[in-house]
Amino acid sequence: MEQDTKYRIPTLIIEIVLILIGLLFLVPFYFLISNSLKTFGEILSDAAALPSTLQWSNYKSGWEAINFPSAFKNSLIITVVSNVLLVLLSSMTAYQMVRHNTKFNKALLALFVAAMVIPFQSIMLPLTDVTSRIGLSDSLIGLIIAYLGFGAPLSVFLFHGSMKSIPLEIEQAARVDGSGTYGVFFRIVYPMMRPMYVTIIILNTLWIWNDYLLPSLMLTSESLQTIPIATYMLFGQYTKQWDLALPALVLGIAPVIIFFLAMQKYIVSGIAAGAVKG
């Protein structure tokens, strides 16, 4: 009985500490949501207080101020298309490099790894110059191609490490049964790599959806603005429209939070399934 008491007290303390840490991480969300429902004067007078009256009209005004349907459509197209191309091309590239471990592929992997440490600021000006010369500036296609270039190194690296754990004998058995290279990849490799696919999609989605710098460099038309760019337009040199910007921020992060919560269970179930197989 004494041993159980000693065990429960430290466990209770740890749980309390973890709950407090969790609440600490939720503090920014409290400030964001509570202030998005205040008047401009209340936000400036006391940002930590609860709103005296819920200003739901702020969300309607923020929706119209950033033209949310257009910005959401642009962000959605860029994020979805970039993710599909990134996971497909990166996984196929990594598969080829793992199964054909030549000197060229080793050098290519080293280049992918080296590309991850190049600061984005060092290639900002060459990027804008090259994209304008080849006609890819101020277009969603050009931005998607840029995301493919910047996202491929990490995606290939993660896929490359994960594919090493797939037994070669399973693929050889599938080839004996008559499957070709693409059949082996999509019928054997893809199902076993699903947890890594989901993980990379989530990482790239959080990055691409919330990215401001790259779209601001490549997109100039108002009709092509993504949610971060449209929200930034509410912050001028002399005026900051907090009563519009905060609701716009809530509208902007809500889709990606819903997406993360929906995909989280697939990560857990996928990892558990992989552990049972392995």
PDB file of C-alpha atoms in Angstrom:
ATOM      1  CA  MET A   1       0.000   0.000   0.000  1.00  0.00           C
ATOM      2  CA  GLU A   2       2.863   2.345   0.837  1.00  0.00           C
ATOM      3  CA  GLN A   3       4.485   1.593  -2.530  1.00  0.00           C
ATOM      4  CA  ASP A   4       1.276   2.532  -4.395  1.00  0.00           C
ATOM      5  CA  THR A   5       1.104   5.849  -2.485  1.00  0.00           C
ATOM      6  CA  LYS A   6       4.699   6.696  -3.374  1.00  0.00           C
ATOM      7  CA  TYR A   7       3.949   5.904  -6.992  1.00  0.00           C
ATOM      8  CA  ARG A   8       0.750   7.911  -7.218  1.00  0.00           C
ATOM      9  CA  ILE A   9       2.075  11.138  -5.689  1.00  0.00           C
ATOM     10  CA  PRO A  10       4.931  11.609  -8.210  1.00  0.00           C
ATOM     11  CA  THR A  11       2.554  10.650 -11.016  1.00  0.00           C
ATOM     12  CA  LEU A  12       0.027  13.214  -9.837  1.00  0.00           C
ATOM     13  CA  ILE A  13       2.715  15.896  -9.654  1.00  0.00           C
ATOM     14  CA  ILE A  14       3.897  15.066 -13.184  1.00  0.00           C
ATOM     15  CA  GLU A  15       0.335  15.193 -14.499  1.00  0.00           C
ATOM     16  CA  ILE A  16      -0.253  18.593 -12.877  1.00  0.00           C
ATOM     17  CA  VAL A  17       2.990  19.950 -14.361  1.00  0.00           C
ATOM     18  CA  LEU A  18       2.067  18.645 -17.825  1.00  0.00           C
ATOM     19  CA  ILE A  19      -1.414  20.171 -17.568  1.00  0.00           C
ATOM     20  CA  LEU A  20       0.098  23.531 -16.623  1.00  0.00           C
ATOM     21  CA  ILE A  21       2.506  23.324 -19.550  1.00  0.00           C
ATOM     22  CA  GLY A  22      -0.394  22.471 -21.854  1.00  0.00           C
ATOM     23  CA  LEU A  23      -2.364  25.469 -20.581  1.00  0.00           C
ATOM     24  CA  LEU A  24       0.701  27.651 -21.123  1.00  0.00           C
ATOM     25  CA  PHE A  25       0.764  26.674 -24.797  1.00  0.00           C
ATOM     26  CA  LEU A  26      -2.939  27.565 -25.052  1.00  0.00           C
ATOM     27  CA  VAL A  27      -2.405  31.128 -23.771  1.00  0.00           C
ATOM     28  CA  PRO A  28      -1.680  32.583 -27.268  1.00  0.00           C
ATOM     29  CA  PHE A  29      -4.934  31.031 -28.529  1.00  0.00           C
ATOM     30  CA  TYR A  30      -6.802  32.686 -25.667  1.00  0.00           C
ATOM     31  CA  PHE A  31      -5.413  36.112 -26.586  1.00  0.00           C
ATOM     32  CA  LEU A  32      -6.138  35.532 -30.267  1.00  0.00           C
ATOM     33  CA  ILE A  33      -9.724  34.336 -29.889  1.00  0.00           C
ATOM     34  CA  SER A  34     -10.759  36.659 -27.062  1.00  0.00           C
ATOM     35  CA  ASN A  35      -9.376  39.754 -28.760  1.00  0.00           C
ATOM     36  CA  SER A  36     -10.932  38.785 -32.074  1.00  0.00           C
ATOM     37  CA  LEU A  37     -14.318  39.279 -30.377  1.00  0.00           C
ATOM     38  CA  LYS A  38     -13.573  42.740 -28.954  1.00  0.00           C
ATOM     39  CA  THR A  39     -13.937  46.220 -30.272  1.00  0.00           C
ATOM     40  CA  PHE A  40     -10.805  48.063 -31.370  1.00  0.00           C
ATOM     41  CA  GLY A  41     -10.887  50.202 -28.214  1.00  0.00           C
ATOM     42  CA  GLU A  42     -11.136  47.167 -25.906  1.00  0.00           C
ATOM     43  CA  ILE A  43      -8.168  45.513 -27.614  1.00  0.00           C
ATOM     44  CA  LEU A  44      -5.986  48.569 -26.997  1.00  0.00           C
ATOM     45  CA  SER A  45      -7.181  49.179 -23.437  1.00  0.00           C
ATOM     46  CA  ASP A  46      -6.820  45.641 -22.004  1.00  0.00           C
ATOM     47  CA  ALA A  47      -5.807  42.766 -24.289  1.00  0.00           C
ATOM     48  CA  ALA A  48      -5.865  40.199 -21.463  1.00  0.00           C
ATOM     49  CA  ALA A  49      -9.450  40.840 -20.359  1.00  0.00           C
ATOM     50  CA  LEU A  50     -12.472  38.962 -21.643  1.00  0.00           C
ATOM     51  CA  PRO A  51     -14.660  40.855 -24.137  1.00  0.00           C
ATOM     52  CA  SER A  52     -17.496  42.789 -22.513  1.00  0.00           C
ATOM     53  CA  THR A  53     -19.704  42.043 -25.514  1.00  0.00           C
ATOM     54  CA  LEU A  54     -18.992  39.414 -28.159  1.00  0.00           C
ATOM     55  CA  GLN A  55     -18.404  41.237 -31.425  1.00  0.00           C
ATOM     56  CA  TRP A  56     -19.244  38.493 -33.921  1.00  0.00           C
ATOM     57  CA  SER A  57     -19.492  41.145 -36.618  1.00  0.00           C
ATOM     58  CA  ASN A  58     -15.683  41.343 -36.519  1.00  0.00           C
ATOM     59  CA  TYR A  59     -15.521  38.015 -38.342  1.00  0.00           C
ATOM     60  CA  LYS A  60     -17.820  39.240 -41.086  1.00  0.00           C
ATOM     61  CA  SER A  61     -15.746  42.400 -41.462  1.00  0.00           C
ATOM     62  CA  GLY A  62     -12.480  40.412 -41.436  1.00  0.00           C
ATOM     63  CA  TRP A  63     -13.918  37.969 -43.995  1.00  0.00           C
ATOM     64  CA  GLU A  64     -14.692  40.849 -46.345  1.00  0.00           C
ATOM     65  CA  ALA A  65     -11.504  42.801 -45.616  1.00  0.00           C
ATOM     66  CA  ILE A  66      -9.174  40.034 -46.804  1.00  0.00           C
ATOM     67  CA  ASN A  67     -11.586  38.615 -49.412  1.00  0.00           C
ATOM     68  CA  PHE A  68     -11.361  35.299 -47.581  1.00  0.00           C
ATOM     69  CA  PRO A  69     -12.949  33.059 -50.274  1.00  0.00           C
ATOM     70  CA  SER A  70     -10.364  34.127 -52.862  1.00  0.00           C
ATOM     71  CA  ALA A  71      -7.422  33.926 -50.438  1.00  0.00           C
ATOM     72  CA  PHE A  72      -8.614  30.554 -49.142  1.00  0.00           C
ATOM     73  CA  LYS A  73      -8.936  29.188 -52.673  1.00  0.00           C
ATOM     74  CA  ASN A  74      -5.405  30.298 -53.573  1.00  0.00           C
ATOM     75  CA  SER A  75      -3.909  28.870 -50.372  1.00  0.00           C
ATOM     76  CA  LEU A  76      -5.814  25.617 -50.842  1.00  0.00           C
ATOM     77  CA  ILE A  77      -4.706  25.157 -54.457  1.00  0.00           C
ATOM     78  CA  ILE A  78      -1.062  25.898 -53.641  1.00  0.00           C
ATOM     79  CA  THR A  79      -1.017  23.636 -50.579  1.00  0.00           C
ATOM     80  CA  VAL A  80      -2.833  20.658 -52.108  1.00  0.00           C
ATOM     81  CA  VAL A  81      -1.011  20.632 -55.457  1.00  0.00           C
ATOM     82  CA  SER A  82       2.388  21.179 -53.815  1.00  0.00           C
ATOM     83  CA  ASN A  83       1.750  18.375 -51.332  1.00  0.00           C
ATOM     84  CA  VAL A  84       0.609  15.895 -53.975  1.00  0.00           C
ATOM     85  CA  LEU A  85       3.615  16.559 -56.199  1.00  0.00           C
ATOM     86  CA  LEU A  86       6.060  16.648 -53.291  1.00  0.00           C
ATOM     87  CA  VAL A  87       5.067  13.318 -51.736  1.00  0.00           C
ATOM     88  CA  LEU A  88       4.737  11.584 -55.107  1.00  0.00           C
ATOM     89  CA  LEU A  89       7.978  12.770 -56.696  1.00  0.00           C
ATOM     90  CA  SER A  90      10.026  12.690 -53.473  1.00  0.00           C
ATOM     91  CA  SER A  91       8.937   9.168 -52.540  1.00  0.00           C
ATOM     92  CA  MET A  92       9.641   7.842 -56.036  1.00  0.00           C
ATOM     93  CA  THR A  93      13.031   9.573 -56.045  1.00  0.00           C
ATOM     94  CA  ALA A  94      13.927   8.139 -52.646  1.00  0.00           C
ATOM     95  CA  TYR A  95      12.779   4.667 -53.708  1.00  0.00           C
ATOM     96  CA  GLN A  96      14.999   4.772 -56.783  1.00  0.00           C
ATOM     97  CA  MET A  97      17.964   5.977 -54.725  1.00  0.00           C
ATOM     98  CA  VAL A  98      17.539   3.279 -52.056  1.00  0.00           C
ATOM     99  CA  ARG A  99      17.067   0.386 -54.461  1.00  0.00           C
ATOM    100  CA  HIS A 100      19.891   1.548 -56.764  1.00  0.00           C
ATOM    101  CA  ASN A 101      22.597   2.559 -54.333  1.00  0.00           C
ATOM    102  CA  THR A 102      25.089   3.812 -56.937  1.00  0.00           C
ATOM    103  CA  LYS A 103      27.767   6.434 -56.436  1.00  0.00           C
ATOM    104  CA  PHE A 104      25.683   8.904 -58.413  1.00  0.00           C
ATOM    105  CA  ASN A 105      22.664   8.370 -56.171  1.00  0.00           C
ATOM    106  CA  LYS A 106      24.840   8.718 -53.070  1.00  0.00           C
ATOM    107  CA  ALA A 107      26.168  12.020 -54.372  1.00  0.00           C
ATOM    108  CA  LEU A 108      22.625  13.111 -55.237  1.00  0.00           C
ATOM    109  CA  LEU A 109      21.465  12.336 -51.698  1.00  0.00           C
ATOM    110  CA  ALA A 110      24.376  14.363 -50.341  1.00  0.00           C
ATOM    111  CA  LEU A 111      23.229  17.302 -52.484  1.00  0.00           C
ATOM    112  CA  PHE A 112      19.687  16.998 -51.129  1.00  0.00           C
ATOM    113  CA  VAL A 113      21.013  17.015 -47.571  1.00  0.00           C
ATOM    114  CA  ALA A 114      23.293  19.972 -48.309  1.00  0.00           C
ATOM    115  CA  ALA A 115      20.362  21.903 -49.782  1.00  0.00           C
ATOM    116  CA  MET A 116      18.566  21.776 -46.421  1.00  0.00           C
ATOM    117  CA  VAL A 117      21.196  23.980 -44.761  1.00  0.00           C
ATOM    118  CA  ILE A 118      21.188  26.738 -47.408  1.00  0.00           C
ATOM    119  CA  PRO A 119      19.590  29.881 -45.916  1.00  0.00           C
ATOM    120  CA  PHE A 120      16.579  31.037 -47.869  1.00  0.00           C
ATOM    121  CA  GLN A 121      17.701  34.656 -47.555  1.00  0.00           C
ATOM    122  CA  SER A 122      20.802  33.890 -49.629  1.00  0.00           C
ATOM    123  CA  ILE A 123      18.753  32.891 -52.670  1.00  0.00           C
ATOM    124  CA  MET A 124      15.863  35.342 -52.443  1.00  0.00           C
ATOM    125  CA  LEU A 125      17.166  37.737 -55.080  1.00  0.00           C
ATOM    126  CA  PRO A 126      18.352  35.036 -57.546  1.00  0.00           C
ATOM    127  CA  LEU A 127      14.973  33.306 -57.148  1.00  0.00           C
ATOM    128  CA  THR A 128      12.965  36.411 -58.042  1.00  0.00           C
ATOM    129  CA  ASP A 129      15.303  37.177 -60.951  1.00  0.00           C
ATOM    130  CA  VAL A 130      15.120  33.666 -62.430  1.00  0.00           C
ATOM    131  CA  THR A 131      11.349  33.317 -62.039  1.00  0.00           C
ATOM    132  CA  SER A 132      10.753  36.689 -63.708  1.00  0.00           C
ATOM    133  CA  ARG A 133      13.059  35.796 -66.608  1.00  0.00           C
ATOM    134  CA  ILE A 134      11.299  32.491 -67.356  1.00  0.00           C
ATOM    135  CA  GLY A 135       7.801  33.878 -66.839  1.00  0.00           C
ATOM    136  CA  LEU A 136       6.924  32.119 -63.580  1.00  0.00           C
ATOM    137  CA  SER A 137       6.589  35.188 -61.373  1.00  0.00           C
ATOM    138  CA  ASP A 138       3.129  36.270 -60.233  1.00  0.00           C
ATOM    139  CA  SER A 139       1.587  32.864 -60.936  1.00  0.00           C
ATOM    140  CA  LEU A 140       0.399  29.993 -58.779  1.00  0.00           C
ATOM    141  CA  ILE A 141       2.254  27.514 -61.005  1.00  0.00           C
ATOM    142  CA  GLY A 142       5.555  29.304 -60.444  1.00  0.00           C
ATOM    143  CA  LEU A 143       4.978  29.361 -56.684  1.00  0.00           C
ATOM    144  CA  ILE A 144       4.132  25.643 -56.646  1.00  0.00           C
ATOM    145  CA  ILE A 145       7.336  24.861 -58.572  1.00  0.00           C
ATOM    146  CA  ALA A 146       9.299  26.911 -56.031  1.00  0.00           C
ATOM    147  CA  TYR A 147       7.734  24.938 -53.171  1.00  0.00           C
ATOM    148  CA  LEU A 148       8.724  21.714 -54.933  1.00  0.00           C
ATOM    149  CA  GLY A 149      12.316  22.876 -55.034  1.00  0.00           C
ATOM    150  CA  PHE A 150      12.439  24.012 -51.421  1.00  0.00           C
ATOM    151  CA  GLY A 151      10.432  21.087 -50.020  1.00  0.00           C
ATOM    152  CA  ALA A 152      12.065  18.237 -51.934  1.00  0.00           C
ATOM    153  CA  PRO A 153      15.319  17.995 -49.892  1.00  0.00           C
ATOM    154  CA  LEU A 154      13.633  17.293 -46.545  1.00  0.00           C
ATOM    155  CA  SER A 155      10.954  15.056 -48.094  1.00  0.00           C
ATOM    156  CA  VAL A 156      13.497  12.963 -50.018  1.00  0.00           C
ATOM    157  CA  PHE A 157      15.697  12.693 -46.934  1.00  0.00           C
ATOM    158  CA  LEU A 158      12.830  11.448 -44.740  1.00  0.00           C
ATOM    159  CA  PHE A 159      11.541   9.027 -47.370  1.00  0.00           C
ATOM    160  CA  HIS A 160      15.066   7.736 -48.009  1.00  0.00           C
ATOM    161  CA  GLY A 161      15.603   6.886 -44.355  1.00  0.00           C
ATOM    162  CA  SER A 162      12.197   5.265 -43.981  1.00  0.00           C
ATOM    163  CA  MET A 163      12.409   3.129 -47.127  1.00  0.00           C
ATOM    164  CA  LYS A 164      15.549   1.427 -45.874  1.00  0.00           C
ATOM    165  CA  SER A 165      13.381  -0.424 -43.365  1.00  0.00           C
ATOM    166  CA  ILE A 166      11.239  -2.075 -46.073  1.00  0.00           C
ATOM    167  CA  PRO A 167      12.446  -5.678 -46.663  1.00  0.00           C
ATOM    168  CA  LEU A 168      13.694  -6.231 -50.186  1.00  0.00           C
ATOM    169  CA  GLU A 169      12.368  -9.822 -50.118  1.00  0.00           C
ATOM    170  CA  ILE A 170       8.767  -8.576 -50.197  1.00  0.00           C
ATOM    171  CA  GLU A 171       9.419  -6.656 -53.398  1.00  0.00           C
ATOM    172  CA  GLN A 172      11.250  -9.585 -54.943  1.00  0.00           C
ATOM    173  CA  ALA A 173       8.273 -11.836 -54.204  1.00  0.00           C
ATOM    174  CA  ALA A 174       5.957  -9.321 -55.884  1.00  0.00           C
ATOM    175  CA  ARG A 175       8.198  -9.216 -58.958  1.00  0.00           C
ATOM    176  CA  VAL A 176       8.114 -12.997 -59.161  1.00  0.00           C
ATOM    177  CA  ASP A 177       4.317 -12.747 -59.220  1.00  0.00           C
ATOM    178  CA  GLY A 178       4.561 -10.466 -62.249  1.00  0.00           C
ATOM    179  CA  SER A 179       4.453  -6.942 -60.784  1.00  0.00           C
ATOM    180  CA  GLY A 180       6.482  -4.266 -62.513  1.00  0.00           C
ATOM    181  CA  THR A 181       8.351  -1.394 -60.917  1.00  0.00           C
ATOM    182  CA  TYR A 182       5.296   0.840 -60.602  1.00  0.00           C
ATOM    183  CA  GLY A 183       3.172  -2.066 -59.376  1.00  0.00           C
ATOM    184  CA  VAL A 184       5.696  -2.890 -56.672  1.00  0.00           C
ATOM    185  CA  PHE A 185       5.917   0.759 -55.633  1.00  0.00           C
ATOM    186  CA  PHE A 186       2.198   1.510 -55.419  1.00  0.00           C
ATOM    187  CA  ARG A 187       1.038  -1.918 -54.172  1.00  0.00           C
ATOM    188  CA  ILE A 188       3.861  -2.828 -51.796  1.00  0.00           C
ATOM    189  CA  VAL A 189       5.959   0.214 -50.892  1.00  0.00           C
ATOM    190  CA  TYR A 190       3.208   2.837 -50.669  1.00  0.00           C
ATOM    191  CA  PRO A 191       0.996   0.992 -48.113  1.00  0.00           C
ATOM    192  CA  MET A 192       4.001   0.299 -45.889  1.00  0.00           C
ATOM    193  CA  MET A 193       5.107   3.941 -46.121  1.00  0.00           C
ATOM    194  CA  ARG A 194       1.716   5.461 -45.306  1.00  0.00           C
ATOM    195  CA  PRO A 195       2.727   6.799 -41.842  1.00  0.00           C
ATOM    196  CA  MET A 196       5.653   8.649 -43.403  1.00  0.00           C
ATOM    197  CA  TYR A 197       3.418   9.992 -46.178  1.00  0.00           C
ATOM    198  CA  VAL A 198       1.006  11.407 -43.605  1.00  0.00           C
ATOM    199  CA  THR A 199       3.835  12.889 -41.533  1.00  0.00           C
ATOM    200  CA  ILE A 200       5.408  14.636 -44.531  1.00  0.00           C
ATOM    201  CA  ILE A 201       2.025  15.922 -45.720  1.00  0.00           C
ATOM    202  CA  ILE A 202       1.364  17.462 -42.302  1.00  0.00           C
ATOM    203  CA  LEU A 203       4.821  19.064 -42.120  1.00  0.00           C
ATOM    204  CA  ASN A 204       4.536  20.504 -45.621  1.00  0.00           C
ATOM    205  CA  THR A 205       0.970  21.676 -45.051  1.00  0.00           C
ATOM    206  CA  LEU A 206       1.892  23.598 -41.899  1.00  0.00           C
ATOM    207  CA  TRP A 207       4.820  25.168 -43.754  1.00  0.00           C
ATOM    208  CA  ILE A 208       3.133  26.023 -47.048  1.00  0.00           C
ATOM    209  CA  TRP A 209      -0.199  27.172 -45.614  1.00  0.00           C
ATOM    210  CA  ASN A 210       1.407  29.575 -43.122  1.00  0.00           C
ATOM    211  CA  ASP A 211       4.266  30.742 -45.348  1.00  0.00           C
ATOM    212  CA  TYR A 212       4.423  34.451 -46.007  1.00  0.00           C
ATOM    213  CA  LEU A 213       7.898  35.204 -47.350  1.00  0.00           C
ATOM    214  CA  LEU A 214       7.919  33.111 -50.547  1.00  0.00           C
ATOM    215  CA  PRO A 215       4.422  34.130 -51.760  1.00  0.00           C
ATOM    216  CA  SER A 216       5.203  37.777 -50.978  1.00  0.00           C
ATOM    217  CA  LEU A 217       8.259  37.564 -53.248  1.00  0.00           C
ATOM    218  CA  MET A 218       6.543  35.822 -56.147  1.00  0.00           C
ATOM    219  CA  LEU A 219       2.927  37.025 -56.093  1.00  0.00           C
ATOM    220  CA  THR A 220       2.030  40.637 -56.800  1.00  0.00           C
ATOM    221  CA  SER A 221      -1.563  40.434 -58.073  1.00  0.00           C
ATOM    222  CA  GLU A 222      -4.277  40.979 -55.496  1.00  0.00           C
ATOM    223  CA  SER A 223      -6.337  38.134 -56.978  1.00  0.00           C
ATOM    224  CA  LEU A 224      -3.503  35.668 -56.244  1.00  0.00           C
ATOM    225  CA  GLN A 225      -2.975  36.611 -52.595  1.00  0.00           C
ATOM    226  CA  THR A 226      -2.787  33.786 -50.055  1.00  0.00           C
ATOM    227  CA  ILE A 227      -4.252  34.086 -46.566  1.00  0.00           C
ATOM    228  CA  PRO A 228      -0.996  35.261 -44.862  1.00  0.00           C
ATOM    229  CA  ILE A 229      -0.447  37.956 -47.505  1.00  0.00           C
ATOM    230  CA  ALA A 230      -4.059  39.129 -47.393  1.00  0.00           C
ATOM    231  CA  THR A 231      -3.917  39.316 -43.591  1.00  0.00           C
ATOM    232  CA  TYR A 232      -0.658  41.264 -43.654  1.00  0.00           C
ATOM    233  CA  MET A 233      -2.338  43.940 -45.783  1.00  0.00           C
ATOM    234  CA  LEU A 234      -4.298  44.943 -42.655  1.00  0.00           C
ATOM    235  CA  PHE A 235      -1.071  46.089 -40.984  1.00  0.00           C
ATOM    236  CA  GLY A 236       0.005  49.434 -42.429  1.00  0.00           C
ATOM    237  CA  GLN A 237       2.841  51.747 -41.520  1.00  0.00           C
ATOM    238  CA  TYR A 238       0.632  53.977 -39.382  1.00  0.00           C
ATOM    239  CA  THR A 239      -2.487  51.891 -38.817  1.00  0.00           C
ATOM    240  CA  LYS A 240      -2.963  48.371 -37.520  1.00  0.00           C
ATOM    241  CA  GLN A 241      -6.530  47.123 -37.845  1.00  0.00           C
ATOM    242  CA  TRP A 242      -6.485  44.650 -34.963  1.00  0.00           C
ATOM    243  CA  ASP A 243     -10.265  44.263 -34.892  1.00  0.00           C
ATOM    244  CA  LEU A 244     -10.099  42.958 -38.491  1.00  0.00           C
ATOM    245  CA  ALA A 245      -6.703  41.250 -38.447  1.00  0.00           C
ATOM    246  CA  LEU A 246      -7.349  39.009 -35.442  1.00  0.00           C
ATOM    247  CA  PRO A 247     -10.593  37.509 -36.827  1.00  0.00           C
ATOM    248  CA  ALA A 248      -8.801  37.070 -40.153  1.00  0.00           C
ATOM    249  CA  LEU A 249      -6.006  35.202 -38.359  1.00  0.00           C
ATOM    250  CA  VAL A 250      -8.545  32.911 -36.681  1.00  0.00           C
ATOM    251  CA  LEU A 251     -10.169  32.211 -40.048  1.00  0.00           C
ATOM    252  CA  GLY A 252      -6.739  31.531 -41.541  1.00  0.00           C
ATOM    253  CA  ILE A 253      -5.480  29.056 -38.944  1.00  0.00           C
ATOM    254  CA  ALA A 254      -8.798  27.253 -38.404  1.00  0.00           C
ATOM    255  CA  PRO A 255      -8.559  25.076 -41.575  1.00  0.00           C
ATOM    256  CA  VAL A 256      -5.017  23.906 -40.866  1.00  0.00           C
ATOM    257  CA  ILE A 257      -5.849  23.131 -37.207  1.00  0.00           C
ATOM    258  CA  ILE A 258      -8.875  21.094 -38.297  1.00  0.00           C
ATOM    259  CA  PHE A 259      -6.700  19.306 -40.851  1.00  0.00           C
ATOM    260  CA  PHE A 260      -4.037  18.499 -38.259  1.00  0.00           C
ATOM    261  CA  LEU A 261      -6.558  17.147 -35.757  1.00  0.00           C
ATOM    262  CA  ALA A 262      -8.202  15.029 -38.464  1.00  0.00           C
ATOM    263  CA  MET A 263      -4.882  13.575 -39.658  1.00  0.00           C
ATOM    264  CA  GLN A 264      -3.423  12.982 -36.205  1.00  0.00           C
ATOM    265  CA  LYS A 265      -5.321   9.744 -35.686  1.00  0.00           C
ATOM    266  CA  TYR A 266      -3.944   8.367 -38.948  1.00  0.00           C
ATOM    267  CA  ILE A 267      -0.400   9.029 -37.746  1.00  0.00           C
ATOM    268  CA  VAL A 268      -1.006   7.171 -34.482  1.00  0.00           C
ATOM    269  CA  SER A 269      -2.805   4.251 -36.126  1.00  0.00           C
ATOM    270  CA  GLY A 270      -0.219   4.064 -38.899  1.00  0.00           C
ATOM    271  CA  ILE A 271       2.704   3.986 -36.497  1.00  0.00           C
ATOM    272  CA  ALA A 272       0.963   1.311 -34.399  1.00  0.00           C
ATOM    273  CA  ALA A 273       0.290  -0.800 -37.499  1.00  0.00           C
ATOM    274  CA  GLY A 274       3.867  -0.431 -38.621  1.00  0.00           C
ATOM    275  CA  ALA A 275       5.115  -1.490 -35.206  1.00  0.00           C
ATOM    276  CA  VAL A 276       3.006  -4.650 -35.332  1.00  0.00           C
ATOM    277  CA  LYS A 277       4.265  -5.508 -38.813  1.00  0.00           C
ATOM    278  CA  GLY A 278       7.873  -4.820 -37.919  1.00  0.00           C
TER     279      GLY A 278
END
